[in-house]
Coordinates of C-alpha atoms and ligand atoms in Angstrom, one line a residue:
Chain A
M1 CA 20.9 -15.4 -18.2
A2 CA 18.8 -18.4 -17.3
K3 CA 17.2 -17.7 -13.9
K4 CA 15.9 -19.9 -11.2
I5 CA 12.6 -18.6 -10.0
W6 CA 10.6 -19.5 -7.0
V7 CA 7.0 -18.4 -6.4
V8 CA 5.8 -18.5 -2.8
L9 CA 2.0 -19.2 -2.9
Q10 CA -0.5 -18.1 -0.3
Q11 CA -3.3 -20.4 0.4
K12 CA -6.2 -20.7 2.8
D13 CA -8.1 -23.8 3.8
G14 CA -6.4 -25.8 1.0
K15 CA -7.2 -23.3 -1.7
L16 CA -4.8 -21.1 -3.5
H17 CA -5.3 -17.3 -3.1
R18 CA -6.4 -15.8 -6.5
M19 CA -3.3 -13.6 -6.5
S20 CA -1.1 -16.7 -5.9
R21 CA -2.3 -17.9 -9.4
E22 CA -1.4 -14.5 -10.8
A23 CA 2.0 -14.8 -9.3
I24 CA 2.5 -18.1 -11.0
V25 CA 1.8 -16.4 -14.3
A26 CA 4.3 -13.6 -13.5
G27 CA 6.9 -16.4 -12.6
Q28 CA 6.2 -18.1 -16.0
R29 CA 6.6 -14.8 -17.7
L30 CA 9.8 -14.0 -16.0
A31 CA 11.1 -17.5 -16.8
H32 CA 10.1 -17.1 -20.4
A33 CA 12.0 -13.8 -20.5
T34 CA 15.1 -15.1 -18.9
G35 CA 15.2 -18.7 -20.3
G36 CA 14.7 -19.8 -16.7
S37 CA 12.6 -22.2 -14.8
V38 CA 9.9 -21.8 -12.1
E39 CA 9.2 -23.8 -8.9
A40 CA 6.4 -23.0 -6.5
V41 CA 6.3 -23.2 -2.7
V42 CA 3.2 -23.8 -0.6
L43 CA 3.4 -23.2 3.2
G44 CA 0.9 -24.1 5.8
S45 CA -0.6 -27.0 7.6
G46 CA -2.7 -29.4 5.5
V47 CA -1.8 -27.9 2.2
A48 CA -1.9 -31.0 0.0
E49 CA -4.8 -29.8 -2.0
A50 CA -3.4 -26.3 -2.6
A51 CA -0.1 -28.0 -3.7
S52 CA -1.8 -30.2 -6.2
E53 CA -3.7 -27.2 -7.5
A54 CA -0.3 -25.5 -8.0
A55 CA 1.0 -28.6 -9.7
S56 CA -1.6 -28.2 -12.5
F57 CA 0.4 -25.3 -13.8
E58 CA 3.5 -25.6 -15.9
L59 CA 6.3 -25.6 -13.2
E60 CA 9.5 -27.5 -12.6
A61 CA 8.2 -28.6 -9.2
V62 CA 5.9 -27.7 -6.4
W63 CA 7.5 -27.7 -2.9
K64 CA 5.2 -28.4 0.0
A65 CA 6.1 -27.1 3.5
D66 CA 3.3 -28.9 5.4
H67 CA 4.0 -28.4 9.1
E68 CA 1.8 -27.8 12.1
A69 CA 3.9 -24.8 13.2
L70 CA 2.9 -23.1 9.9
G71 CA -0.8 -23.7 10.4
T72 CA -1.2 -20.1 11.8
Y73 CA 0.6 -17.5 9.9
T74 CA 3.1 -15.3 11.7
P75 CA 6.0 -13.5 10.1
G76 CA 8.4 -15.3 12.4
A77 CA 7.2 -18.8 11.4
Y78 CA 7.1 -18.1 7.7
I79 CA 10.4 -16.3 7.7
S80 CA 12.2 -19.1 9.6
A81 CA 10.8 -21.8 7.2
L82 CA 11.4 -19.8 4.0
A83 CA 14.8 -18.5 4.9
A84 CA 16.1 -22.0 5.4
A85 CA 14.5 -23.3 2.2
V86 CA 15.6 -20.3 0.1
S87 CA 19.1 -20.2 1.4
S88 CA 19.7 -23.8 0.3
A89 CA 17.9 -23.7 -3.0
K90 CA 19.4 -20.3 -4.0
P91 CA 16.8 -19.0 -6.5
D92 CA 17.7 -15.9 -8.4
F93 CA 14.1 -14.5 -7.8
V94 CA 11.5 -15.2 -5.3
L95 CA 8.0 -14.0 -6.2
F96 CA 5.2 -13.2 -3.8
P97 CA 1.6 -12.2 -4.4
H98 CA 1.4 -8.6 -3.2
T99 CA -1.2 -9.6 -0.6
Y100 CA -1.6 -8.2 2.9
Q101 CA 0.0 -11.3 4.2
S102 CA 3.1 -11.3 1.9
V103 CA 3.8 -7.6 2.5
D104 CA 3.7 -8.2 6.2
Y105 CA 6.7 -10.5 6.0
F106 CA 8.5 -10.6 2.8
P107 CA 10.5 -7.3 3.2
R108 CA 11.9 -8.7 6.4
L109 CA 12.8 -12.0 4.8
A110 CA 14.6 -10.0 2.1
H111 CA 16.5 -8.3 4.9
Q112 CA 17.4 -11.5 6.6
L113 CA 18.6 -13.1 3.3
E114 CA 20.4 -9.9 2.4
A115 CA 18.4 -10.0 -0.9
G116 CA 17.1 -7.1 -3.0
L117 CA 13.5 -6.0 -2.3
L118 CA 11.2 -5.1 -5.1
P119 CA 7.6 -4.5 -4.0
E120 CA 4.4 -4.2 -6.2
V121 CA 5.6 -5.2 -9.7
T122 CA 3.0 -4.8 -12.5
E123 CA 5.2 -5.5 -15.6
M124 CA 8.5 -7.0 -16.5
D125 CA 10.5 -6.5 -19.6
A126 CA 13.8 -8.1 -20.7
S127 CA 13.8 -6.7 -24.2
T128 CA 16.6 -4.2 -23.6
G129 CA 18.8 -7.0 -22.5
E130 CA 18.5 -6.0 -18.9
L131 CA 15.5 -6.9 -16.8
Q132 CA 13.3 -3.9 -16.1
F133 CA 10.2 -3.8 -14.0
K134 CA 7.3 -1.4 -13.7
R135 CA 5.5 -0.5 -10.5
P136 CA 3.0 2.2 -9.5
V137 CA 4.2 5.3 -7.6
L138 CA 2.3 8.3 -6.2
G139 CA -0.9 6.4 -5.7
G140 CA -0.9 5.2 -9.3
K141 CA -0.7 8.7 -10.7
M142 CA 2.6 7.6 -12.3
T143 CA 4.4 4.4 -13.2
A144 CA 8.1 3.9 -12.4
T145 CA 10.5 1.8 -14.4
V146 CA 13.0 0.2 -12.1
R147 CA 16.0 -2.1 -12.2
V148 CA 17.7 -4.1 -9.6
K149 CA 21.4 -3.3 -9.3
G150 CA 24.2 -5.6 -8.2
E151 CA 24.4 -9.3 -7.7
G152 CA 22.4 -11.7 -5.6
M153 CA 18.9 -12.8 -5.0
V154 CA 15.8 -10.6 -5.4
L155 CA 12.5 -10.8 -3.6
L156 CA 9.6 -9.3 -5.4
S157 CA 5.8 -9.0 -5.1
V158 CA 3.3 -9.1 -7.9
Q159 CA 0.4 -6.6 -7.8
S160 CA -3.1 -7.8 -8.1
G161 CA -4.6 -7.8 -11.6
A162 CA -1.4 -7.2 -13.4
F163 CA -0.9 -10.7 -14.6
S164 CA -4.0 -12.6 -15.8
V165 CA -4.7 -16.1 -14.8
D166 CA -6.1 -16.6 -18.4
D167 CA -2.5 -16.4 -19.5
A168 CA -1.3 -19.2 -17.3
V169 CA 0.4 -22.1 -18.9
A170 CA -1.1 -25.4 -17.8
G171 CA 1.0 -28.4 -17.1
S172 CA 1.7 -31.1 -14.5
C173 CA 4.5 -31.4 -12.2
E174 CA 5.7 -33.3 -9.2
V175 CA 4.9 -32.2 -5.6
R176 CA 7.8 -32.6 -3.3
D177 CA 8.1 -32.2 0.4
L178 CA 10.4 -29.4 1.7
D179 CA 12.6 -30.8 4.3
L180 CA 12.1 -28.7 7.4
A181 CA 13.5 -31.3 9.8
G182 CA 16.5 -29.2 11.0
T183 CA 14.7 -25.9 10.9
P184 CA 13.2 -24.4 14.0
I185 CA 10.0 -22.6 13.2
T186 CA 9.4 -19.9 15.6
A187 CA 6.2 -17.8 15.8
D188 CA 6.8 -14.2 16.8
R189 CA 3.2 -13.2 17.7
V190 CA 0.0 -14.9 18.8
L191 CA -3.2 -14.9 16.8
L192 CA -5.9 -14.0 19.3
G193 CA -8.9 -13.9 16.8
V194 CA -10.4 -12.6 13.6
E195 CA -13.2 -10.1 13.4
E196 CA -15.3 -8.5 10.7
V197 CA -14.8 -4.7 10.4
G198 CA -17.4 -2.1 10.2
G199 CA -20.8 -1.1 11.4
D200 CA -24.1 -2.2 10.0
Q201 CA -22.5 -4.4 7.4
V202 CA -24.2 -2.9 4.3
D203 CA -23.8 -5.4 1.5
L204 CA -22.8 -3.4 -1.5
S205 CA -21.9 -6.6 -3.6
K206 CA -25.5 -6.9 -4.9
A207 CA -26.0 -3.3 -5.8
E208 CA -26.8 -2.7 -9.4
V209 CA -25.7 1.0 -9.3
V210 CA -23.0 2.3 -7.0
V211 CA -22.3 6.0 -6.5
A212 CA -18.8 6.1 -5.0
V213 CA -17.3 9.2 -3.5
G214 CA -13.7 10.0 -2.9
R215 CA -11.6 12.5 -0.9
G216 CA -12.4 15.1 -3.7
V217 CA -15.9 15.5 -2.3
G218 CA -14.2 17.6 0.5
G219 CA -16.2 16.8 3.6
A220 CA -19.2 15.1 5.3
D221 CA -21.2 18.3 4.9
K222 CA -20.7 18.5 1.1
M223 CA -22.5 15.2 0.3
A224 CA -25.9 16.5 -0.5
S225 CA -25.8 16.3 -4.4
V226 CA -24.1 12.8 -4.0
E227 CA -27.0 11.6 -1.9
E228 CA -29.5 13.1 -4.4
L229 CA -27.8 11.3 -7.3
A230 CA -27.9 8.0 -5.4
E231 CA -31.5 8.5 -4.8
L232 CA -32.3 9.3 -8.4
L233 CA -30.5 6.2 -9.5
G234 CA -31.7 4.0 -6.8
A235 CA -27.9 3.5 -5.9
E236 CA -26.0 2.5 -3.0
I237 CA -23.4 4.9 -1.8
G238 CA -19.8 3.6 -1.5
A239 CA -16.6 5.4 -0.9
S240 CA -12.8 5.3 -1.1
R241 CA -10.8 4.8 2.0
P242 CA -9.9 8.5 3.0
V243 CA -13.7 9.3 3.1
I244 CA -14.1 6.5 5.7
D245 CA -10.8 7.4 7.5
N246 CA -12.0 11.0 7.8
G247 CA -15.2 9.8 9.3
W248 CA -17.4 11.2 6.5
L249 CA -19.1 7.8 6.0
P250 CA -19.1 4.6 8.1
R251 CA -16.4 1.9 7.4
D252 CA -19.0 -0.5 5.9
R253 CA -19.2 1.8 2.8
Q254 CA -15.5 1.4 1.9
I255 CA -14.8 -0.2 -1.5
G256 CA -11.4 -1.7 -2.3
S257 CA -8.9 -4.2 -1.2
S258 CA -9.6 -3.6 2.5
G259 CA -13.3 -3.0 2.0
Q260 CA -16.0 -4.5 -0.2
T261 CA -15.8 -5.8 -3.8
V262 CA -18.6 -4.6 -6.0
A263 CA -19.6 -5.5 -9.5
P264 CA -22.5 -3.2 -10.4
K265 CA -24.0 -2.5 -13.9
L266 CA -23.0 1.2 -13.4
Y267 CA -20.3 2.6 -11.1
L268 CA -19.8 6.3 -10.7
A269 CA -16.5 7.3 -9.2
I270 CA -16.7 10.9 -8.0
G271 CA -13.6 12.6 -6.8
I272 CA -11.7 9.3 -6.6
S273 CA -8.2 9.2 -8.0
G274 CA -8.1 5.5 -8.9
A275 CA -5.4 4.0 -6.7
I276 CA -4.9 0.3 -7.2
Q277 CA -6.3 -0.6 -3.7
H278 CA -9.5 1.0 -4.8
L279 CA -9.6 -0.4 -8.3
V280 CA -9.4 -4.0 -7.1
G281 CA -12.8 -3.5 -5.4
M282 CA -14.6 -2.1 -8.4
K283 CA -13.0 -3.3 -11.6
A284 CA -15.6 -6.0 -12.3
S285 CA -18.2 -3.1 -12.8
S286 CA -19.8 -3.1 -16.2
V287 CA -19.8 0.6 -16.9
V288 CA -17.7 3.0 -15.1
V289 CA -18.2 6.8 -15.1
A290 CA -15.4 9.0 -13.6
I291 CA -15.9 12.6 -12.5
N292 CA -12.6 14.3 -11.5
K293 CA -11.0 17.7 -11.8
D294 CA -7.7 16.2 -12.7
P295 CA -7.6 14.9 -16.3
G296 CA -4.5 12.8 -15.5
A297 CA -6.2 10.9 -12.6
P298 CA -5.6 7.2 -13.1
I299 CA -9.4 6.5 -12.7
F300 CA -9.8 7.7 -16.3
T301 CA -7.7 4.8 -17.5
V302 CA -10.3 2.3 -16.2
A303 CA -13.4 4.4 -16.8
D304 CA -15.7 4.2 -19.8
Y305 CA -16.9 7.7 -19.6
G306 CA -15.3 10.7 -18.0
V307 CA -16.1 14.2 -17.2
V308 CA -13.3 16.5 -16.2
G309 CA -14.3 19.2 -13.8
D310 CA -15.4 20.3 -10.3
L311 CA -17.8 17.6 -9.0
H312 CA -19.7 20.3 -7.1
E313 CA -20.6 21.9 -10.4
I314 CA -21.1 18.7 -12.4
L315 CA -23.3 16.7 -9.9
P316 CA -26.1 19.3 -9.6
A317 CA -26.1 19.4 -13.5
L318 CA -26.2 15.7 -13.7
N319 CA -29.0 15.3 -11.2
E320 CA -31.0 17.9 -13.2
A321 CA -30.2 16.1 -16.6
I322 CA -31.4 12.8 -15.1
R323 CA -34.6 14.4 -13.8
E324 CA -35.2 16.0 -17.3
A325 CA -34.6 12.7 -19.1
R326 CA -37.1 11.0 -16.9
A327 CA -39.7 13.7 -17.2
Chain B
M1 CA 6.8 4.1 27.0
R2 CA 9.5 5.8 25.0
I3 CA 8.3 5.8 21.4
A4 CA 10.1 6.5 18.2
V5 CA 7.9 7.6 15.3
C6 CA 9.4 7.7 11.8
I7 CA 7.7 10.1 9.4
K8 CA 8.4 10.9 5.8
Q9 CA 7.6 14.0 3.8
V10 CA 5.9 13.4 0.4
P11 CA 4.4 15.5 -2.3
D12 CA 0.9 16.7 -1.5
T13 CA -1.5 14.3 -3.2
E14 CA -3.5 17.4 -4.3
A15 CA -0.5 18.9 -6.0
R16 CA -0.1 19.2 -9.7
L17 CA 2.7 16.8 -10.6
R18 CA 5.3 17.6 -13.2
L19 CA 8.0 15.4 -14.6
G20 CA 11.6 16.3 -13.6
K21 CA 14.1 17.2 -16.3
D22 CA 15.9 13.9 -16.2
G23 CA 12.6 12.0 -16.3
R24 CA 13.7 9.9 -13.3
W25 CA 11.4 11.6 -10.8
L26 CA 9.2 14.7 -10.2
D27 CA 10.2 18.3 -10.7
E28 CA 10.3 19.2 -7.0
E29 CA 10.5 23.0 -7.6
D30 CA 7.4 24.7 -6.1
L31 CA 6.1 21.2 -5.2
P32 CA 4.2 21.3 -1.9
F33 CA 5.2 18.6 0.6
V34 CA 3.2 17.2 3.5
I35 CA 3.7 14.5 6.1
N36 CA 2.8 11.1 4.5
E37 CA -0.8 10.3 5.3
S38 CA -0.3 7.0 7.2
D39 CA 2.7 8.6 9.1
E40 CA 0.4 11.3 10.4
Y41 CA -1.8 8.5 11.9
A42 CA 1.4 6.8 13.3
L43 CA 2.4 10.0 15.0
E44 CA -1.0 10.5 16.5
E45 CA -0.9 6.8 17.7
G46 CA 2.5 7.4 19.3
L47 CA 1.4 10.7 21.0
A48 CA -1.7 9.0 22.4
L49 CA 0.2 6.0 23.6
A50 CA 2.8 8.2 25.2
E51 CA 0.1 10.2 27.0
K52 CA -1.6 7.1 28.2
T53 CA 1.5 5.4 29.5
G54 CA 3.4 8.5 30.7
G55 CA 6.1 8.4 28.1
E56 CA 7.4 10.5 25.2
V57 CA 7.7 10.5 21.5
V58 CA 10.9 11.2 19.6
V59 CA 10.3 11.8 15.9
F60 CA 12.7 10.8 13.1
S61 CA 12.7 11.8 9.5
L62 CA 15.2 11.2 6.7
G63 CA 15.2 13.7 3.9
P64 CA 16.6 17.1 2.7
A65 CA 16.2 20.5 4.3
R66 CA 12.6 20.9 3.6
V67 CA 11.8 18.0 6.0
K68 CA 12.4 20.5 8.8
D69 CA 8.7 21.7 8.3
A70 CA 7.4 18.1 8.9
L71 CA 9.5 17.7 12.1
R72 CA 8.4 21.2 13.4
K73 CA 4.8 20.1 12.8
A74 CA 5.5 16.9 14.8
L75 CA 7.0 18.9 17.6
A76 CA 4.0 21.3 17.6
L77 CA 1.7 18.3 17.9
G78 CA 3.5 17.0 21.0
A79 CA 6.7 15.1 20.1
S80 CA 9.4 16.0 22.6
K81 CA 12.4 15.8 20.2
A82 CA 13.1 15.7 16.5
V83 CA 15.9 13.9 14.8
H84 CA 16.7 14.8 11.2
L85 CA 18.7 12.4 9.1
N86 CA 20.0 15.1 6.7
D87 CA 22.7 14.2 4.3
E88 CA 23.0 14.2 0.6
A89 CA 24.3 10.6 0.9
F90 CA 20.8 9.5 2.3
A91 CA 19.0 10.6 -0.9
N92 CA 17.1 8.3 -3.2
G93 CA 17.5 5.2 -1.0
D94 CA 15.2 2.2 -1.4
A95 CA 13.4 0.7 1.7
Q96 CA 16.5 -1.2 2.7
A97 CA 18.9 1.7 2.6
T98 CA 16.5 4.0 4.3
A99 CA 15.8 1.4 7.0
R100 CA 19.6 1.0 7.5
A101 CA 20.0 4.7 8.2
L102 CA 17.0 4.9 10.4
H103 CA 18.1 1.9 12.4
A104 CA 21.5 3.6 13.0
A105 CA 19.8 6.7 14.3
I106 CA 17.1 4.9 16.4
S107 CA 19.5 2.6 18.1
R108 CA 21.6 5.5 19.6
D109 CA 18.7 5.9 22.0
S110 CA 16.5 3.4 23.7
F111 CA 12.8 2.8 22.9
D112 CA 10.0 0.4 23.8
L113 CA 8.2 1.0 20.6
V114 CA 8.9 2.1 17.0
L115 CA 6.0 3.4 14.9
T116 CA 6.0 4.0 11.1
G117 CA 3.3 4.5 8.5
S118 CA 2.3 1.5 6.5
Q119 CA 3.1 2.8 3.1
S120 CA 4.5 6.1 1.7
D121 CA 2.3 7.9 -0.7
D122 CA 5.3 8.6 -3.1
V123 CA 7.4 5.5 -3.8
G124 CA 5.1 3.3 -1.8
Y125 CA 7.5 0.4 -0.9
A126 CA 5.5 -0.5 2.2
A127 CA 8.6 -2.1 3.7
T128 CA 10.7 0.3 5.6
G129 CA 9.2 -0.5 9.0
S130 CA 9.5 -4.3 8.4
V131 CA 13.1 -4.0 7.5
L132 CA 13.8 -1.8 10.4
A133 CA 12.2 -4.4 12.6
G134 CA 14.6 -6.9 11.1
H135 CA 17.6 -4.7 12.0
L136 CA 16.3 -4.3 15.5
G137 CA 15.4 -8.0 15.9
W138 CA 11.9 -7.0 17.3
P139 CA 8.6 -8.4 16.2
H140 CA 6.5 -6.2 13.9
A141 CA 3.1 -5.9 12.3
W142 CA 2.2 -4.2 9.1
L143 CA -1.2 -2.5 8.6
V144 CA -2.1 -1.8 12.2
M145 CA -5.6 -0.6 12.9
G146 CA -5.6 -0.7 16.7
V147 CA -3.1 -0.8 19.6
E148 CA -3.6 -1.7 23.2
V149 CA -0.9 -2.1 25.8
E150 CA -1.5 -5.2 27.8
E151 CA -1.6 -5.1 31.6
G152 CA 2.0 -5.3 32.9
G153 CA 3.2 -3.4 29.9
E154 CA 5.1 -6.3 28.4
A155 CA 3.0 -6.9 25.4
L156 CA 0.7 -5.3 22.9
K157 CA -2.7 -6.3 21.6
V158 CA -2.8 -5.2 18.0
I159 CA -5.5 -5.1 15.3
R160 CA -4.2 -5.9 12.0
E161 CA -6.1 -5.2 8.7
M162 CA -6.6 -8.1 6.4
E163 CA -8.2 -8.2 3.0
S164 CA -11.9 -7.8 2.3
G165 CA -13.1 -6.2 5.4
M166 CA -11.5 -8.5 8.0
N167 CA -9.2 -7.7 10.9
E168 CA -7.0 -10.1 12.8
I169 CA -6.1 -9.5 16.5
V170 CA -2.5 -10.5 17.5
R171 CA -0.4 -10.3 20.6
L172 CA 3.2 -9.3 20.2
P173 CA 5.8 -8.8 23.0
L174 CA 7.5 -5.4 23.5
P175 CA 9.7 -4.0 22.2
A176 CA 8.1 -4.0 18.8
V177 CA 7.7 -2.1 15.5
L178 CA 4.2 -1.2 14.3
E179 CA 3.4 0.0 10.8
I180 CA 0.3 2.0 11.3
Q181 CA -2.5 2.2 8.7
A182 CA -4.4 5.3 7.9
G183 CA -7.8 5.5 9.7
I184 CA -6.6 4.0 13.0
N185 CA -7.4 7.2 14.9
H186 CA -8.3 10.9 14.4
P187 CA -5.1 12.9 14.2
R188 CA -5.1 16.1 16.4
Y189 CA -4.5 19.6 15.2
A190 CA -1.6 21.6 16.4
S191 CA -2.5 24.3 19.0
L192 CA -1.0 27.7 19.1
K193 CA 0.6 26.8 22.4
G194 CA 2.0 23.6 20.8
I195 CA 3.5 25.7 18.0
M196 CA 5.1 28.1 20.4
K197 CA 6.5 25.3 22.6
A198 CA 7.9 23.5 19.6
K199 CA 10.4 26.3 19.0
R200 CA 12.2 25.4 22.2
K201 CA 12.3 21.6 21.7
P202 CA 15.5 19.8 20.8
Q203 CA 16.2 19.2 17.2
E204 CA 19.2 17.1 16.1
Q205 CA 20.8 16.9 12.7
L206 CA 22.6 13.7 11.7
T207 CA 24.8 12.8 8.8
A208 CA 25.9 9.4 7.6
A209 CA 29.3 10.1 9.2
D210 CA 27.6 11.0 12.6
L211 CA 25.9 7.5 12.5
G212 CA 29.2 5.7 11.6
L213 CA 27.7 4.7 8.3
D214 CA 29.7 4.5 5.1
A215 CA 28.1 6.8 2.4
S216 CA 28.1 3.8 0.0
S217 CA 25.8 1.8 2.3
V218 CA 22.9 4.4 2.4
G219 CA 20.9 6.3 -0.2
A220 CA 21.1 5.6 -3.9
A221 CA 24.5 4.0 -3.5
G222 CA 23.4 1.6 -0.8
S223 CA 20.2 0.6 -2.7
R224 CA 19.7 -2.4 -4.9
L225 CA 16.6 -0.7 -6.5
E226 CA 17.0 2.1 -9.0
I227 CA 14.3 4.1 -10.5
L228 CA 15.2 4.6 -14.2
S229 CA 12.2 6.7 -15.2
V230 CA 8.7 7.7 -14.2
A231 CA 5.8 8.4 -16.6
F232 CA 2.2 9.5 -16.5
P233 CA -0.4 6.9 -17.8
E234 CA -0.7 7.0 -21.6
S235 CA -3.2 9.7 -22.4
G236 CA -6.0 8.6 -24.7
A237 CA -6.1 5.2 -23.0
G238 CA -9.4 4.6 -21.3
A239 CA -12.4 6.8 -20.8
Q240 CA -14.3 8.6 -23.5
I241 CA -14.1 12.2 -22.1
I242 CA -17.3 14.1 -22.4
E243 CA -16.7 17.8 -23.1
G244 CA -18.7 21.0 -22.6
T245 CA -20.0 23.1 -19.7
P246 CA -21.2 21.1 -16.7
E247 CA -24.8 21.2 -18.1
Q248 CA -23.7 20.1 -21.6
A249 CA -21.6 17.4 -20.3
A250 CA -24.3 16.2 -17.9
K251 CA -26.8 16.0 -20.6
S252 CA -24.7 14.1 -23.0
L253 CA -23.5 11.7 -20.3
V254 CA -27.1 10.9 -19.4
E255 CA -27.8 10.3 -23.2
K256 CA -24.8 8.0 -23.6
L257 CA -25.7 6.0 -20.4
Q258 CA -29.2 5.6 -21.8
K259 CA -28.6 4.9 -25.5
E260 CA -25.0 3.7 -25.7
A261 CA -24.4 1.9 -22.5
R262 CA -28.0 1.2 -21.7
V263 CA -27.6 1.4 -18.0
L264 CA -30.1 4.1 -17.2
Ligands
FAD1 C1 -2.9 -1.4 2.4 C2 -3.7 -0.4 1.9 C3 -5.0 -0.7 1.7 C4 -5.9 0.2 1.2 N1 -7.3 -0.1 1.0 C5 -8.0 0.8 0.4 C6 -9.4 0.4 0.1 O1 -9.9 -0.6 0.4 N2 -10.2 1.3 -0.6 C7 -9.6 2.5 -1.0 O2 -10.4 3.3 -1.6 N3 -8.4 2.8 -0.8 C8 -7.6 2.0 -0.1 N4 -6.3 2.4 0.1 C9 -5.9 3.8 -0.1 C10 -5.5 4.0 -1.6 O3 -4.1 3.7 -1.7 C11 -5.7 5.5 -1.9 O4 -4.9 6.3 -1.0 C12 -7.1 5.9 -1.8 O5 -8.0 5.0 -2.6 C13 -7.3 7.3 -2.4 O6 -8.6 7.8 -2.2 P1 -9.2 8.9 -3.1 O7 -9.1 8.6 -4.6 O8 -10.6 9.3 -2.6 O9 -8.3 10.1 -2.7 P2 -7.1 10.9 -3.5 O10 -6.2 9.9 -4.1 O11 -6.7 12.0 -2.7 O12 -8.0 11.5 -4.8 C14 -8.9 12.5 -4.7 C15 -9.3 12.8 -6.1 O13 -10.3 13.8 -6.1 C16 -10.2 14.8 -7.1 N5 -10.8 16.0 -6.7 C17 -10.5 16.7 -5.7 N6 -11.4 17.7 -5.6 C18 -12.3 17.6 -6.6 C19 -13.4 18.4 -7.1 N7 -13.8 19.5 -6.4 N8 -14.1 17.9 -8.1 C20 -13.6 16.8 -8.8 N9 -12.6 16.0 -8.4 C21 -11.9 16.5 -7.4 C22 -8.6 14.8 -7.2 O14 -8.2 15.2 -8.5 C23 -8.2 13.4 -6.9 O15 -8.0 12.6 -8.1 C24 -5.4 1.5 0.8 C25 -4.1 1.8 1.0 C26 -3.2 0.8 1.5 C27 -1.8 1.2 1.7

């Protein structure tokens, strides 16, 4: 069942997005499993550098759609360019990095191409003779094994961190120009500007110790023992998204895909379940401690040490134990 | 503005999840359901925009009988009408099958704006709104953290979340579909008066046949994606769990962090 695989790469200022490289690895893996071949596509304006970076991986070819009208991303522009290219090349699979940009437009591209749509893949497996995929469900509390029924193209996105760039097969291939001459590229919105989010812009990236709280803390008025712990450890306080959304802490304390990325020596995740969007922001931490009342919380699969129980009982005890150890 | 808001009912994230008998999904018996988190924010955004522009919100939900609770809550919060896509044929659809059904229901009426959440907390496809926009042929934006109607009412200024703490600001013409991100606003609570009023508000039930849809084009039959099984993460993988009373656990955690991990 040799498959033709395309990987659509996201780039910025001539550099491939980290997750684009991971998507190439996923493409190579899928090609290996199906005896297929992989080609990559780079869209934008002035993307020669990104295309040649892509050409340093083992691929059949890198297609470059270098066009002024693709200089600013809009779903309309990207969909019009890709729909034309994909319709004529007819790959079996088109892979996207599961970035905020891809997720903004690739479902709609799938609709337009009448293709199957498979978001957020973390594993693929052809060992049963049928291609099966894994993806997180229920905020990462469970993993689903899925298949794609029926005939025809499938568009799928590859979740962050699921395929390691260390596993990439290097190579060298030709960069070819995608012919967009007969393709009208139509923007469907206007980019007015880009802004940084959040109040005081606390920089958590340099913190050596981070005490991170999640929804499990239960409210802005229940933060005393968290603050005490942070003070004892000389730590910065960080948070998962719902804590910020609920207004319990300011937005510049958010850790995760939409917030800050941290890499402390010690990360304490307190009442945080461990959804992928949170994990991408803290997985470079050296030592992770999780405190959660749910023994099945996915945070325990990435933590080094875990304590199962009510954080409001454990934190006062922990603060006391730290004081004792220091005495 | 006339605004359609699509909401989904999902298992409460606080609930204890159990695997269903066939291993394909959860055991839904006694499982508490709530309105999907980002959908609650979408509903609030819709209600606020309708108030500001002198319009109304019609709320749509696809799902089994239990979905009535979610719709009743939306009516209590201020939606003026609820449409329930209630048909066995709609069950277990992927994003494309669900968007097909929602489109059929929404296009029986006329709207200036359609709002959805950005991602469901159960299957999490993060795609239904975008596919719906494709059906409607309207521009859309995913991960919306701010909405402002421009003077003249022809276009929207929208704040879109990007990665790593950045936002982009875009203008899109109306009509449009916006997929609202959690945290955009502060959802209101239902008032007693709202709850009383909700009882008299119109609620419509629609089947696939009512929408002129072939049962094979919606739900599981109309989906390319099929969930074969779901599983909890492997137990034993990952953290060293520290047992004991809170005091004992705290003490040995501190010891381990000092002597084993050497980070204290
Ligand atoms: C596009 C997108 C971007 C996102 N960006 C981010 C991001 O940047 N950062 C981020 O964090 N999330 C982000 N999210 C949200 C993410 O998917 C999760 O919803 C979120 O991380 C969950 O936060 P949480 O773990 O605090 O809450 P929950 O998942 O609700 O978990 C709460 C945890 O607390 C535990 N708990 C409850 N009470 C107690 C108690 N008394 N004692 C001990 N434990 C208790 C529970 O067992 C549970 O595990 C994003 C989502 C999307 C769709």
